[in-house]
Coordinates of C-alpha atoms and ligand atoms in Angstrom, one line a residue:
M1 CA 0.3 0.0 -0.4
K2 CA 3.1 2.2 0.5
Q3 CA 3.7 3.4 -2.8
K4 CA 0.1 4.8 -2.8
N5 CA -0.7 8.2 -1.6
F6 CA -3.4 8.2 1.8
S7 CA -4.0 12.1 2.9
I8 CA -7.2 13.0 5.8
E9 CA -9.3 15.9 5.0
F10 CA -9.6 18.6 8.0
F11 CA -11.7 22.2 8.1
P12 CA -10.3 25.1 10.4
P13 CA -12.2 25.7 13.9
K14 CA -13.7 28.1 14.5
T15 CA -13.4 28.4 18.4
P16 CA -10.3 27.3 21.1
E17 CA -12.7 24.3 21.8
G18 CA -12.9 23.2 18.8
E19 CA -8.7 23.9 17.7
E20 CA -8.2 21.0 21.1
K21 CA -10.4 18.4 19.8
L22 CA -9.2 19.1 16.1
R23 CA -5.5 18.9 17.8
A24 CA -7.0 15.8 19.2
T25 CA -8.1 14.0 16.7
R26 CA -4.6 15.2 14.5
A27 CA -2.6 12.9 16.9
K28 CA -5.2 9.7 17.2
L29 CA -5.1 10.3 12.9
A30 CA -1.4 10.9 12.8
E31 CA -0.1 7.3 13.7
L32 CA -2.1 6.5 10.9
N33 CA 0.7 7.5 9.4
P34 CA -0.8 9.7 6.3
K35 CA 0.9 11.5 3.4
Y36 CA -0.2 14.9 4.9
F37 CA -3.1 16.5 6.3
S38 CA -5.6 19.3 4.0
V39 CA -7.7 22.3 5.5
T40 CA -9.7 24.2 3.9
F41 CA -10.6 27.1 3.1
G42 CA -13.7 28.9 3.3
A43 CA -14.2 30.8 0.4
G44 CA -14.7 34.7 -0.2
G45 CA -11.4 34.4 2.5
S46 CA -14.2 33.6 5.7
T47 CA -11.5 30.6 7.2
Q48 CA -8.9 32.4 5.6
K49 CA -6.4 33.3 8.5
G50 CA -7.7 29.1 10.6
T51 CA -6.7 27.8 7.3
L52 CA -3.1 29.3 7.9
E53 CA -3.3 28.8 11.4
T54 CA -4.3 25.0 11.4
V55 CA -1.9 24.4 9.0
L56 CA 0.9 25.4 10.5
D57 CA -0.5 24.3 13.7
I58 CA 0.1 20.1 11.2
K59 CA 3.8 21.1 10.3
R60 CA 4.8 22.3 13.6
E61 CA 3.9 18.5 14.6
G62 CA 6.0 17.2 12.4
H63 CA 3.7 16.6 9.4
E64 CA 3.1 17.6 5.7
A65 CA 0.5 20.4 5.4
A66 CA -1.4 20.9 2.4
P67 CA -4.2 24.6 2.7
H68 CA -7.1 24.1 0.2
L69 CA -7.0 27.6 -1.5
S70 CA -10.6 29.0 -3.5
C71 CA -10.0 32.1 -5.4
V72 CA -13.5 33.2 -5.9
G73 CA -14.2 36.4 -4.0
G74 CA -10.4 37.6 -4.0
T75 CA -8.1 39.5 -5.6
R76 CA -4.6 39.1 -7.9
E77 CA -2.8 40.4 -5.1
S78 CA -4.9 39.5 -2.0
I79 CA -3.9 35.4 -3.0
R80 CA -0.3 36.7 -4.5
A81 CA 0.4 37.0 -0.3
I82 CA -2.1 33.8 1.4
L83 CA 1.1 32.1 -1.3
Q84 CA 4.0 34.4 -0.5
E85 CA 2.7 33.5 3.1
Y86 CA 2.6 29.7 2.6
K87 CA 5.8 29.6 1.1
S88 CA 8.0 31.8 3.7
N89 CA 6.6 29.4 5.9
G90 CA 7.9 26.3 4.2
I91 CA 4.7 24.7 2.6
R92 CA 4.6 22.9 -0.7
R93 CA 1.4 21.3 -1.4
V94 CA -2.1 23.5 -2.5
V95 CA -5.5 22.1 -3.2
A96 CA -6.4 25.2 -5.4
L97 CA -10.3 25.3 -6.3
R98 CA -12.5 27.9 -7.1
G99 CA -15.0 27.5 -4.1
D100 CA -18.5 28.6 -4.1
L101 CA -19.3 32.0 -2.5
P102 CA -21.4 32.5 0.4
S103 CA -25.6 33.6 -0.2
G104 CA -25.3 37.6 -0.1
Y105 CA -21.7 37.7 -1.4
G106 CA -21.4 40.3 -3.5
A107 CA -18.2 40.4 -5.2
A108 CA -16.8 38.0 -7.5
G109 CA -13.3 38.8 -7.6
E110 CA -11.2 38.4 -10.5
F111 CA -10.6 34.9 -10.8
R112 CA -13.8 33.1 -12.9
Y113 CA -12.7 29.6 -12.7
A114 CA -10.3 27.1 -11.1
N115 CA -7.8 26.9 -14.1
E116 CA -7.3 30.5 -13.8
L117 CA -6.3 29.8 -10.4
V118 CA -3.7 27.0 -11.3
E119 CA -2.3 29.3 -14.0
F120 CA -1.5 32.6 -11.7
I121 CA -0.3 29.9 -8.6
R122 CA 2.2 28.6 -11.0
A123 CA 3.4 32.5 -13.0
E124 CA 3.9 33.3 -9.8
T125 CA 4.9 30.6 -7.8
G126 CA 7.0 28.5 -10.6
D127 CA 7.5 24.8 -9.5
W128 CA 7.0 25.9 -5.8
F129 CA 3.5 24.3 -5.2
H130 CA 2.2 20.8 -5.8
I131 CA -1.1 21.4 -7.1
E132 CA -4.1 19.1 -6.8
V133 CA -7.3 20.6 -8.2
A134 CA -10.9 19.0 -7.9
A135 CA -12.7 16.9 -9.6
Y136 CA -16.2 14.9 -10.4
P137 CA -16.8 11.9 -11.3
E138 CA -20.2 12.4 -10.8
M139 CA -20.4 15.3 -12.6
H140 CA -20.2 19.1 -10.7
P141 CA -24.2 20.0 -10.5
Q142 CA -22.6 24.2 -12.6
A143 CA -21.6 22.0 -15.1
K144 CA -23.7 21.9 -18.7
S145 CA -22.9 18.4 -19.3
P146 CA -20.4 15.5 -18.4
Q147 CA -18.4 16.2 -21.9
D148 CA -18.5 19.9 -20.6
D149 CA -17.1 19.4 -17.5
L150 CA -14.8 17.0 -18.7
Q151 CA -13.3 19.7 -21.2
N152 CA -12.5 21.8 -18.2
F153 CA -10.9 19.3 -15.6
V154 CA -8.8 19.0 -18.5
R155 CA -8.4 22.9 -19.1
K156 CA -7.3 23.0 -15.1
V157 CA -4.9 20.1 -15.0
K158 CA -2.8 21.0 -18.1
A159 CA -2.7 25.0 -16.6
G160 CA -0.5 23.0 -14.4
A161 CA -2.3 20.8 -11.5
N162 CA 0.2 18.0 -10.4
A163 CA -2.9 15.9 -9.9
A164 CA -6.5 15.9 -8.7
I165 CA -8.8 15.2 -5.3
T166 CA -12.3 13.9 -6.5
Q167 CA -15.3 14.8 -5.1
Y168 CA -16.6 12.3 -2.8
F169 CA -18.8 9.2 -4.7
Y170 CA -20.9 5.8 -3.7
N171 CA -20.1 4.7 -7.2
A172 CA -17.1 2.6 -8.5
D173 CA -17.5 2.8 -11.3
A174 CA -18.4 6.5 -11.7
Y175 CA -14.8 6.9 -11.3
F176 CA -12.9 4.1 -12.9
R177 CA -15.1 5.6 -15.8
F178 CA -14.1 8.9 -15.1
A179 CA -10.8 8.2 -14.9
D180 CA -10.7 6.5 -17.6
E181 CA -12.3 9.6 -19.7
V182 CA -10.0 11.7 -18.6
R183 CA -6.7 9.2 -20.4
K184 CA -8.3 8.9 -23.2
A185 CA -8.0 13.3 -23.4
G186 CA -4.9 13.4 -23.2
V187 CA -4.4 13.6 -19.3
D188 CA -2.2 11.2 -17.1
V189 CA -2.4 12.8 -13.6
P190 CA -3.3 10.8 -10.4
I191 CA -7.1 10.8 -9.7
V192 CA -6.8 10.4 -5.7
A193 CA -10.9 9.0 -4.4
G194 CA -12.4 10.6 -2.3
I195 CA -14.0 9.2 0.8
M196 CA -16.9 10.9 2.9
P197 CA -16.9 8.1 5.5
I198 CA -20.9 7.0 6.4
T199 CA -21.7 8.2 10.8
N200 CA -24.7 10.4 10.5
Y201 CA -27.6 10.2 7.6
S202 CA -29.5 14.0 8.0
Q203 CA -25.3 15.3 7.4
L204 CA -24.9 13.2 4.3
M205 CA -28.2 13.7 2.5
R206 CA -27.3 17.7 3.1
F207 CA -23.7 17.6 1.6
S208 CA -24.8 15.3 -0.8
E209 CA -27.3 18.1 -2.3
M210 CA -25.4 20.5 -1.9
C211 CA -22.1 19.2 -3.7
G212 CA -23.9 17.2 -6.4
A213 CA -22.7 13.8 -4.7
E214 CA -25.3 10.4 -5.8
I215 CA -26.2 8.4 -2.9
P216 CA -27.4 5.0 -3.7
R217 CA -31.2 4.3 -3.4
W218 CA -30.3 1.4 -1.5
I219 CA -28.1 2.9 0.4
R220 CA -29.9 6.0 1.2
L221 CA -33.0 3.1 1.5
K222 CA -31.1 0.8 4.8
L223 CA -29.7 4.5 6.7
A224 CA -33.4 6.1 7.2
S225 CA -34.5 2.9 8.1
F226 CA -31.6 2.8 11.2
G227 CA -34.0 6.2 12.1
D228 CA -32.1 7.3 15.3
D229 CA -29.6 3.7 16.0
T230 CA -26.4 5.5 15.3
E231 CA -24.7 2.1 16.3
S232 CA -25.8 0.6 13.2
I233 CA -25.4 3.7 11.2
K234 CA -21.8 3.6 11.8
A235 CA -21.5 -0.1 11.3
F236 CA -23.8 -0.5 8.2
G237 CA -21.3 3.1 6.6
L238 CA -18.3 1.3 7.4
D239 CA -18.9 -1.7 5.9
V240 CA -20.2 0.2 2.3
V241 CA -17.6 2.5 2.5
T242 CA -14.5 -0.3 3.3
G243 CA -16.5 -2.3 0.1
L244 CA -16.1 0.9 -1.8
C245 CA -12.0 1.4 -1.3
E246 CA -11.3 -2.2 -2.0
R247 CA -13.2 -1.8 -5.5
L248 CA -11.1 1.1 -6.1
L249 CA -8.0 -0.3 -4.8
A250 CA -8.8 -3.2 -6.6
G251 CA -8.4 -0.9 -9.5
G252 CA -6.2 0.0 -9.1
V253 CA -6.9 3.9 -7.7
P254 CA -3.5 6.0 -7.2
G255 CA -4.6 7.2 -3.8
M256 CA -7.7 7.8 -1.2
H257 CA -8.8 11.4 0.5
F258 CA -10.0 11.5 3.7
Y259 CA -12.7 13.5 4.1
S260 CA -12.3 13.4 8.4
L261 CA -15.4 16.4 9.1
N262 CA -12.3 16.4 12.3
Q263 CA -13.4 13.4 13.4
A264 CA -10.9 10.4 14.5
A265 CA -13.0 6.9 14.5
A266 CA -14.8 6.3 11.0
T267 CA -11.8 7.3 9.2
T268 CA -9.1 5.2 11.9
A269 CA -12.0 1.9 11.2
L270 CA -12.0 2.4 7.5
W271 CA -7.9 2.2 7.8
K272 CA -7.7 -0.3 9.6
R273 CA -10.2 -2.8 8.0
L274 CA -8.5 -2.0 4.7
N275 CA -4.7 -2.1 7.1
L276 CA -3.8 1.3 4.4
S277 CA -0.6 2.1 6.5
A278 CA 0.8 -1.1 5.7
Ligands
FAD1 P1 -13.7 24.6 -11.1 O1 -12.9 24.0 -11.7 O2 -13.3 26.3 -11.8 O3 -15.4 24.2 -12.0 C1 -16.7 25.1 -11.7 C2 -17.8 24.7 -12.3 O4 -17.3 25.2 -13.6 C3 -17.9 23.4 -13.1 O5 -19.6 22.9 -13.3 C4 -17.0 23.5 -14.2 O6 -17.4 22.7 -15.7 C5 -17.3 25.0 -14.3 N1 -15.5 25.4 -15.1 C6 -14.5 25.2 -14.5 N2 -13.8 26.0 -15.7 C7 -14.7 26.7 -16.8 C8 -13.8 27.7 -18.0 N3 -12.9 27.9 -18.0 N4 -15.2 28.5 -18.6 C9 -16.0 28.0 -18.2 N5 -16.7 26.8 -17.4 C10 -16.3 26.6 -16.7 N6 -14.6 25.0 -1.0 C11 -14.8 25.4 -0.4 O7 -14.8 26.2 -0.5 N7 -13.1 25.5 0.0 C12 -12.5 24.2 -0.1 O8 -11.8 24.1 1.1 C13 -13.0 23.0 -0.8 N8 -12.4 21.8 -0.9 C14 -12.5 21.2 -1.8 C15 -11.7 20.0 -2.0 C16 -12.0 19.2 -2.9 C17 -11.7 17.7 -3.5 C18 -13.7 18.9 -3.7 C19 -13.6 18.0 -4.9 C20 -13.7 20.4 -3.9 C21 -13.5 21.3 -2.4 N9 -14.6 22.2 -2.6 C22 -13.6 23.6 -1.4 C23 -15.6 22.7 -3.4 C24 -15.2 23.0 -4.9 O9 -14.7 24.7 -4.5 C25 -17.2 23.4 -4.9 O10 -16.8 22.8 -6.2 C26 -16.9 24.6 -6.1 O11 -18.0 24.8 -7.3 C27 -16.3 24.0 -7.5 O12 -14.9 24.1 -7.2 P2 -13.4 24.4 -8.6 O13 -12.5 24.4 -8.3 O14 -14.1 22.5 -8.8 O15 -14.5 24.9 -10.0

């Protein structure tokens, strides 16, 4: 498993208690020996400071850290300043995104799409950063068509990305087909699968509604049937997601990125079942 890249994502905590809790979560997840920890970024800059602080904490603890950077609502000057800050702190990876502006947020900023951000990062900082971009095996919800989305993805990679991380999905065929189409379009970067553990039915439905990830009917019905029985939801979720990861690994996925939601238990359970640290 060692030649594959396994990474874990956090969001920046908003309170001192949240910071404390994330530190404890990180200590547990660090035992799994992931390649790096990434930290999300609120579009419009809402969590910009939190992203930097969390990333620096991770680095101080001796782990590789990758800040996410979303460009919507930003200016060339503001993005340049963030890149310089990361560079001067020895950060070598970044996950480059367009992001989504919170509703009611007026200014669209100077970047329209993630490919413009990738181009800008390369123009400003050369090869300093290893750049990852987002990929959507089930299509980005705003795309005109899957073909259009694929072309936009290819453009973004050609702008200078080293790799991609997917939105989460529960249908392995969607991933394999997407990865195939990307190769046929002449792009050969690793497409790491984004993995969302299943621990909470209503939260999963809410997220999936927003980001366009499909929850297959049989999974949805089964989860709904458990009602408030969180132990059964977690046990079923662990089985389903373990099965998904096993298929992905058997099919040659180059890596997996775990959306931890700042919780250690579900990611640890998956990691151990799959023996990923071996
Ligand atoms: P883009 O690649 O710019 O694509 C956005 C849409 O525009 C797509 O429909 C695409 O087909 C279309 N498009 C792209 N380029 C062009 C073009 N040149 N012309 C016309 N149309 C185009 N959001 C955050 O706010 N913070 C985070 O930290 C964060 N982390 C994420 C991490 C991962 C791994 C993933 C998968 C998503 C993450 N997101 C995050 C969510 C992401 O910001 C949203 O999905 C957003 O709507 C799109 O971002 P993108 O970088 O994929 O955009």
